[in-house]
Short mmCIF file of C-alpha atoms in Angstrom, two decimals:
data_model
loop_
_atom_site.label_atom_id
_atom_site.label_comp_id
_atom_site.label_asym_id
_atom_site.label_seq_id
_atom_site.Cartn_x
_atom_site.Cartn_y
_atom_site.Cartn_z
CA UNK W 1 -16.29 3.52 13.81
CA UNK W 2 -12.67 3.80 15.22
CA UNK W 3 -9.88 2.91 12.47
CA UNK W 4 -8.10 -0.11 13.26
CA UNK W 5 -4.76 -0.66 11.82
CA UNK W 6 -3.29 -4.03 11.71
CA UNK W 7 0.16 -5.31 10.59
CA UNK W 8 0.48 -8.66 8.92
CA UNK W 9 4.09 -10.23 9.45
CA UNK W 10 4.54 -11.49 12.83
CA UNK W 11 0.79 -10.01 14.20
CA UNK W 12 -1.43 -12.68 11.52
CA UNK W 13 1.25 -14.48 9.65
CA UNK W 14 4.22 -16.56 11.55
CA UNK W 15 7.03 -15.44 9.88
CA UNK W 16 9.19 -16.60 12.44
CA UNK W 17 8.12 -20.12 11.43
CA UNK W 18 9.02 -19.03 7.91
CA UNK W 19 12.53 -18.13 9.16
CA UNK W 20 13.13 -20.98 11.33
CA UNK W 21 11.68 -23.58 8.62
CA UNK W 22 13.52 -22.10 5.83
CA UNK W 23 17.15 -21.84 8.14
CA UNK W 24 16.36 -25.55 8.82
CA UNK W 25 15.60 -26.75 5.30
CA UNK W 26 18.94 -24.85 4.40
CA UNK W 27 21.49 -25.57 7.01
CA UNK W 28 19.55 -28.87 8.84
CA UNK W 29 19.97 -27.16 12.34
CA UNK W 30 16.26 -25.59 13.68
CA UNK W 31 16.52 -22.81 16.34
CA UNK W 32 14.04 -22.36 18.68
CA UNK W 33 12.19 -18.95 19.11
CA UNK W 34 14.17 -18.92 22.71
CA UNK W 35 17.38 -18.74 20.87
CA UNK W 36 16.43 -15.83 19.02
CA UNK W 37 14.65 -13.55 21.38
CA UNK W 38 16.39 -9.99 21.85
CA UNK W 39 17.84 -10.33 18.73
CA UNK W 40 16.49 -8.64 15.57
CA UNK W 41 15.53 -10.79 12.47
CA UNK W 42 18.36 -10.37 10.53
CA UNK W 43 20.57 -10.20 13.92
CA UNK W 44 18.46 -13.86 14.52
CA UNK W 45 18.44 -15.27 10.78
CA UNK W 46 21.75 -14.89 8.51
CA UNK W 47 19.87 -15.32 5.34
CA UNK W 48 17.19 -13.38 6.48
CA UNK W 49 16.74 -11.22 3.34
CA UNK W 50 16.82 -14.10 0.51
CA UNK W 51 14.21 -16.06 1.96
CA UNK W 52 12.09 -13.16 2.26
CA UNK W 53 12.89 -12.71 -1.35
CA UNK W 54 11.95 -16.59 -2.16
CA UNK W 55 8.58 -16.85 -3.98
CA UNK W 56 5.83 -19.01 -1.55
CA UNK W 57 7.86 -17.48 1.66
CA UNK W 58 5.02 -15.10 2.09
CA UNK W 59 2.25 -17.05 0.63
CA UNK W 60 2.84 -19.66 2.71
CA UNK W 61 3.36 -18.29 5.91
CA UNK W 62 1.02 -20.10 8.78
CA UNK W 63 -1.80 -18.13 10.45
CA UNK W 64 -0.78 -16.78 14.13
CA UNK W 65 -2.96 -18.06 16.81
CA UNK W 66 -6.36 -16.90 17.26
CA UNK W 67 -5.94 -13.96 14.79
CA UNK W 68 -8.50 -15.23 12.20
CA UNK W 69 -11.03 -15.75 14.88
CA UNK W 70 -10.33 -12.19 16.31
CA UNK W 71 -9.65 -9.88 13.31
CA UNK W 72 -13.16 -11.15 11.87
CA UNK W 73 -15.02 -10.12 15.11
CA UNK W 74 -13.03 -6.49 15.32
CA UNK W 75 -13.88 -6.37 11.35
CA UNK W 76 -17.14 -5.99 12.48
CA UNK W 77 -16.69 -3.20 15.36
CA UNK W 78 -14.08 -1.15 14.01
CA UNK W 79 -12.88 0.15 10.65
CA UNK W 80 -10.69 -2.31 10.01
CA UNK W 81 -7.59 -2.05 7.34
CA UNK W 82 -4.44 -4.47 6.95
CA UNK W 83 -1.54 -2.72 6.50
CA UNK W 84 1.68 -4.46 5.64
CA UNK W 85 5.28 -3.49 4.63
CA UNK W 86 5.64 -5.18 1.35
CA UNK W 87 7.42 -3.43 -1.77
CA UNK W 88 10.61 -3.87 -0.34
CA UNK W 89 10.28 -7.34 -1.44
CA UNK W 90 7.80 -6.60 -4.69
CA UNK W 91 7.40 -10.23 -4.72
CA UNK W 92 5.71 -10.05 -2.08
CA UNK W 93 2.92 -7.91 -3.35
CA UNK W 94 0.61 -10.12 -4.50
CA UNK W 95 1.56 -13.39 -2.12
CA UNK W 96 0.15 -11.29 0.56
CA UNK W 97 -2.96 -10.10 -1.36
CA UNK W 98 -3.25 -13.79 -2.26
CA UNK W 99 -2.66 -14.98 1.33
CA UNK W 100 -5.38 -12.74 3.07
CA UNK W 101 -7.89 -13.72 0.60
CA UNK W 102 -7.23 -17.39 1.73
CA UNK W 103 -7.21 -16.85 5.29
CA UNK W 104 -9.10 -13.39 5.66
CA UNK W 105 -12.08 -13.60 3.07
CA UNK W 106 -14.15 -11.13 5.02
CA UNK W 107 -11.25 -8.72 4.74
CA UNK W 108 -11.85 -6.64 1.33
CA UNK W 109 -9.18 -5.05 -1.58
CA UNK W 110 -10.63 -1.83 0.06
CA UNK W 111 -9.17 -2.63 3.49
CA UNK W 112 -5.53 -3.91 2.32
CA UNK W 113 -2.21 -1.32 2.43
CA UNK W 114 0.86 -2.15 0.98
CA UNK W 115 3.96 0.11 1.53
CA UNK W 116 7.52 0.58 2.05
CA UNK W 117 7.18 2.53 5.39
CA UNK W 118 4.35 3.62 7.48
CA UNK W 119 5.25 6.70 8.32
CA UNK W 120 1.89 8.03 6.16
CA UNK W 121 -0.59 6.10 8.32
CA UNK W 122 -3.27 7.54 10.14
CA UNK W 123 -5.46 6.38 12.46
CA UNK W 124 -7.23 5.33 16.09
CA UNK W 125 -5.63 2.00 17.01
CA UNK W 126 -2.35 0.35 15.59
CA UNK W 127 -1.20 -3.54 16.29
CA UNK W 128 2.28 -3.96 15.61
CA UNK W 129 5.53 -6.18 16.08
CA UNK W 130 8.06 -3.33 15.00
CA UNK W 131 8.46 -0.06 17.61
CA UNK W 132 9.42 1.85 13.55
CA UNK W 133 5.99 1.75 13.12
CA UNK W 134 4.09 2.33 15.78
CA UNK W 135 5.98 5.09 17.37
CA UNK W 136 5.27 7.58 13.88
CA UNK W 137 1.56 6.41 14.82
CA UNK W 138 -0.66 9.37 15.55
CA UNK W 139 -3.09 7.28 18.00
CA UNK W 140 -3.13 4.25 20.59
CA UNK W 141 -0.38 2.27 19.47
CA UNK W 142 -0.09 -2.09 20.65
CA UNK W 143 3.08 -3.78 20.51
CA UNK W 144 2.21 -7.32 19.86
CA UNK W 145 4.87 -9.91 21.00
CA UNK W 146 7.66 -11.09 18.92
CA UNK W 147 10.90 -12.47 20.08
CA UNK W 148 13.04 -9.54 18.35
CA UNK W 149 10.91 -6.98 20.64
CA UNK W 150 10.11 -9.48 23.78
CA UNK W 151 13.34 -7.63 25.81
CA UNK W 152 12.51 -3.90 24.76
CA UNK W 153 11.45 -1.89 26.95
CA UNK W 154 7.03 -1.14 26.00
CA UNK W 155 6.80 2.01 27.74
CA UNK W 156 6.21 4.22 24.43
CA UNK W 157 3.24 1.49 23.58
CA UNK W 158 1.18 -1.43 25.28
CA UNK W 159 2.26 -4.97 25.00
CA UNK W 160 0.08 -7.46 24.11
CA UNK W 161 1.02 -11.32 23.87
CA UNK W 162 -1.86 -12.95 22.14
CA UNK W 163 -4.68 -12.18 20.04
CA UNK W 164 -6.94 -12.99 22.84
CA UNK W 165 -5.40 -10.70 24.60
CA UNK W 166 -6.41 -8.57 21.92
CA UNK W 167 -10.14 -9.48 21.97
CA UNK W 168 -10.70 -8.56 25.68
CA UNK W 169 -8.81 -4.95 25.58
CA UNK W 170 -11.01 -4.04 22.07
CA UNK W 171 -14.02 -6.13 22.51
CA UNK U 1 10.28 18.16 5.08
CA UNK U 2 6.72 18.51 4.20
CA UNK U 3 4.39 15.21 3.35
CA UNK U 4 3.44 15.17 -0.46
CA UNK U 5 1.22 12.67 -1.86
CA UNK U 6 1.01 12.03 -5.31
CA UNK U 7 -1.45 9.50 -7.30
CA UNK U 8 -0.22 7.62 -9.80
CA UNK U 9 -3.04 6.70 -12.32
CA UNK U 10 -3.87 9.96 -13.74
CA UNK U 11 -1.63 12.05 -12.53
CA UNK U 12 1.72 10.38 -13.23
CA UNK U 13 0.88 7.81 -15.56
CA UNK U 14 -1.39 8.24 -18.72
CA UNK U 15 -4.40 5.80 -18.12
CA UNK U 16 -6.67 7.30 -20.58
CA UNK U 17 -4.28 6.61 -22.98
CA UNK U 18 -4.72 3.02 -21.97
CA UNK U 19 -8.53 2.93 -22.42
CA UNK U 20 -8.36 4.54 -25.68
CA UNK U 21 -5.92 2.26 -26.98
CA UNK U 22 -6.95 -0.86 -25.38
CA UNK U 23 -10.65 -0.05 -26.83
CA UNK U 24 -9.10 0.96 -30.20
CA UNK U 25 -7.37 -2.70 -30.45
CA UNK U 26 -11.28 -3.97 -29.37
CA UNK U 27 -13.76 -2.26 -31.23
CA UNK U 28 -11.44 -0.49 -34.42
CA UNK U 29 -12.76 3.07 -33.22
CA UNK U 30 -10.98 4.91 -31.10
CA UNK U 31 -12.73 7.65 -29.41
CA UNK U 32 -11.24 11.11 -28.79
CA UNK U 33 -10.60 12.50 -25.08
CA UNK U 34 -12.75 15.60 -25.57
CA UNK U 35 -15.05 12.80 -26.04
CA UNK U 36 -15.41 11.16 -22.89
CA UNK U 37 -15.38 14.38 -20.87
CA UNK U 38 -17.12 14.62 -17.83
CA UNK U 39 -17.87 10.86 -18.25
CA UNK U 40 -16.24 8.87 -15.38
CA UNK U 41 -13.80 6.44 -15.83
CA UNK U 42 -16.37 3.54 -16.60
CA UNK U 43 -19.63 5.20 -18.48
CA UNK U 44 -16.14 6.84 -21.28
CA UNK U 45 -15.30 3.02 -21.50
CA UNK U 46 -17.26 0.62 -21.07
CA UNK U 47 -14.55 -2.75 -20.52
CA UNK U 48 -12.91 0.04 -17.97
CA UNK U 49 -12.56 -2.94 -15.52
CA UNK U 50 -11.72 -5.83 -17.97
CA UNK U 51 -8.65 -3.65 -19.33
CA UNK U 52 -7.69 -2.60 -16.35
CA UNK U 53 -7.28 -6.48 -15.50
CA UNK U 54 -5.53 -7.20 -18.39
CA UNK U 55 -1.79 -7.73 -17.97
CA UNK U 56 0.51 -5.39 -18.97
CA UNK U 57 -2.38 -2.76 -19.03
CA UNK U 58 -0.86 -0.71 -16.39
CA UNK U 59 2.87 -1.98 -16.83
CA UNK U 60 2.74 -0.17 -19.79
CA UNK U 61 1.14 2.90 -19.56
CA UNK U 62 2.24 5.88 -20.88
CA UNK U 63 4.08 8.96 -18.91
CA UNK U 64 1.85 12.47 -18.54
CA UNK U 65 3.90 15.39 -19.64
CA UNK U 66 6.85 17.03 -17.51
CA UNK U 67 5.51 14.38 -14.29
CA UNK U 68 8.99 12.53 -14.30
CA UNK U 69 10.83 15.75 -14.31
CA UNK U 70 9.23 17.76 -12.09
CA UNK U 71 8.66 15.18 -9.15
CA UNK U 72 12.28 14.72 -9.78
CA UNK U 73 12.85 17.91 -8.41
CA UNK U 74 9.36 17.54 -5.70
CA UNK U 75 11.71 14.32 -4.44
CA UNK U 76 14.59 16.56 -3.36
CA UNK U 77 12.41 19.21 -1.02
CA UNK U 78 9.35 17.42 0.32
CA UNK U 79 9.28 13.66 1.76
CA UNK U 80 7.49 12.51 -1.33
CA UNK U 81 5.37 9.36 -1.17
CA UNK U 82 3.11 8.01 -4.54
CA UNK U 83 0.37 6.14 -3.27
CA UNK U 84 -1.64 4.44 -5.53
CA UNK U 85 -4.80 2.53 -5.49
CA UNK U 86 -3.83 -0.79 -6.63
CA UNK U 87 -5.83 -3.65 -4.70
CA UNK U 88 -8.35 -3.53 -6.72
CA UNK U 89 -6.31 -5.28 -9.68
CA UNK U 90 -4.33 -7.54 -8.11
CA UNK U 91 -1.91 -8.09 -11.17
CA UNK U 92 -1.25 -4.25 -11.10
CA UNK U 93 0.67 -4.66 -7.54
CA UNK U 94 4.07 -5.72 -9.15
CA UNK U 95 3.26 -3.87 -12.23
CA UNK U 96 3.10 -0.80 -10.78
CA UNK U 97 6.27 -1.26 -8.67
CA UNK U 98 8.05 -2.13 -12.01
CA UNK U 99 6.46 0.80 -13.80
CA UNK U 100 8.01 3.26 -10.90
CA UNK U 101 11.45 1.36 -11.21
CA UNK U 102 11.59 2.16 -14.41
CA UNK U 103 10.21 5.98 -14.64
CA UNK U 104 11.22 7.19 -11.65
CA UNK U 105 14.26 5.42 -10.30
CA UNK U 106 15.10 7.90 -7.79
CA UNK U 107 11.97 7.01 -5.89
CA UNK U 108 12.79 4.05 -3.09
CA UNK U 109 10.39 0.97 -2.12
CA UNK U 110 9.86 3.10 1.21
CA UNK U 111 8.35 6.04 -0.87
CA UNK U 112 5.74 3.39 -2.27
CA UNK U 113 1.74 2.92 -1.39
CA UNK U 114 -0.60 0.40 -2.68
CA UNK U 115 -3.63 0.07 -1.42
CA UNK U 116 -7.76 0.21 -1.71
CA UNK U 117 -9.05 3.09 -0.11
CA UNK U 118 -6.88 6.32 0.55
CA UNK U 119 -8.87 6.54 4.44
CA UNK U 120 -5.87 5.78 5.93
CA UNK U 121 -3.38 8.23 4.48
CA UNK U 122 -2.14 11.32 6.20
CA UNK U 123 0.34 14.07 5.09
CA UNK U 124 0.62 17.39 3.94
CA UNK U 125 -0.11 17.49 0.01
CA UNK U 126 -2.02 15.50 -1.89
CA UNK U 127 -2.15 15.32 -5.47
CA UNK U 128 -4.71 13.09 -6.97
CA UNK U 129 -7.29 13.46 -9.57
CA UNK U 130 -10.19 11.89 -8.20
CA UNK U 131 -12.12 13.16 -5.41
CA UNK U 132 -13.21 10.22 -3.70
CA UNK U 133 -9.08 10.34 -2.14
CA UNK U 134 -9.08 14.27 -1.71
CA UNK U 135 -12.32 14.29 0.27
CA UNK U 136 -10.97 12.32 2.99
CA UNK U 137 -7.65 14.27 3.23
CA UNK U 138 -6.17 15.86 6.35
CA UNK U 139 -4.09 18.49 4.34
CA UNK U 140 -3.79 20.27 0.94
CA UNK U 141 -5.50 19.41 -1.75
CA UNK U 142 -4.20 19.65 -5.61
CA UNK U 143 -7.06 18.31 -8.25
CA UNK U 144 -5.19 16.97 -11.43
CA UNK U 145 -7.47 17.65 -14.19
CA UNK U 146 -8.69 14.70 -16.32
CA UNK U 147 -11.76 14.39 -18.37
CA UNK U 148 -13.55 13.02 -15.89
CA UNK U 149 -13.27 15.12 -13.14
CA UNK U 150 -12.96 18.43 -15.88
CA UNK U 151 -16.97 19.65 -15.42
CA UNK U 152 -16.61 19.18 -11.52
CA UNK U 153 -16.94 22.12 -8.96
CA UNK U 154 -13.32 22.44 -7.62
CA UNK U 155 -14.34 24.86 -4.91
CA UNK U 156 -12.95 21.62 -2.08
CA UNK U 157 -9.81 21.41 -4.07
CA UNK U 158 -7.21 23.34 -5.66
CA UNK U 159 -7.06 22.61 -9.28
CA UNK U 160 -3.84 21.56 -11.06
CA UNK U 161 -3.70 21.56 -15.21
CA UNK U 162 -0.33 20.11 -15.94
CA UNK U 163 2.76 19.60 -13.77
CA UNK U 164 4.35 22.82 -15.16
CA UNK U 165 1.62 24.58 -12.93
CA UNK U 166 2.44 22.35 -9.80
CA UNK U 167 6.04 22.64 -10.68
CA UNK U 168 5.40 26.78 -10.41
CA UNK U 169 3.05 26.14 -7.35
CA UNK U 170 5.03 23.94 -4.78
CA UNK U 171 8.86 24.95 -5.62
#
């Protein structure tokens, strides 16, 4: 079975939502993803970092289109691990763990990474918002849509828009 | 800068002190390490799990001899990551990231691992003391000895005693 790497924050959990909801609730003005796209998240959101550091930012995060549907078939065809950059807010740690049990019961402790950076990760097939992870990646690397990385150019790694995009590439 | 990977339970922090104290507080006896050699982790103690998901359990563990001062000096010639297998325990996630702030400060929230299984993990060095992670690594291999892997064949893996003899090994 190939190993399957998947990232968490903006590839199953919509933390753009997160950002925009929490700007809103804050300041009582809501961007719209439009406004933000080409611009990194902390380019995009001001108060980026303390609402990442809020408890329930994390564990409360809604599920991305179509990725609970999809990540449980691929769990079945591929070696399939989660891998998520999380100690940077140590918070975080278990609102994740908590969140994929919630949404992703099939997916096992076994199969969840936590980490600072990926540069350690090894594997067949990586699905990832960020270019800083995917290009240390050692095999076929997926750049899944975000706004901060919809005007970059994908030529190191394949775009993909959708998790159903997803399913008919890998399934 | 070459890739070193070191374990945490076992290798940096004293877990078998844990069980023997955690049992001691139980049951009144406490049993001696020469005791549970070449026992694993759960025939030496029998509530292995139940400590191991009692708060504080890891939080406070004790450090092994010479570890903070020698991967001190590891940190400043090799890109040093700990990865630890933490999953498992869910409550051990922040522990463990509070346990490293406070023992080894000069290691960063992007030199940090948590995870299930050690598949995914690639580097250069690995130092870990159970074989289950070794067997699946790409690179060098560095046994620490405990009691429960102390009767094992090392003839995969390079076995380590103490970090006095890693210290003399890798700088």
């Amino acid at each position: 079975m190939k190993k399957l790497v998947v990232d968490m924050d903006g590839v199953l959990a919509d933390i753009y939502e997160q950002f925009l909801s929490f700007e809103e609730r804050e300041f009582g003005i809501r961007q719209n993803r439009e406004d933000v796209v080409g611009k990194t998240e902390s380019e995009a959101f001001k108060n980026e970092k303390k609402y990442a550091l809020t408890p329930s930012f994390f564990r409360n995060a809604p599920l991305i289109t179509d990725s609970r549907r999809v990540v449980e078939k691929l769990n079945k065809e591929y070696d399939l691990y989660i891998v998520s950059a999380a100690t940077e807010f140590p918070q975080s740690l278990l609102e994740k763990q908590e969140w994929l049990n919630e949404f992703f019961p099939f997916i096992t402790w076994k199969q969840m990474v936590f980490c600072g950076s990926k540069k350690l990760i090894c594997g067949d097939i990586m699905i990832d918002d960020h270019y800083k992870n995917l290009d240390y990646f050692n095999g076929t690397t997926l750049l899944f849509t975000q706004p901060h990385n919809q005007l970059l150019d994908e030529k190191w790694h394949t775009r993909v828009n959708s998790w159903k995009e997803i399913e008919k590439m890998l399934l």
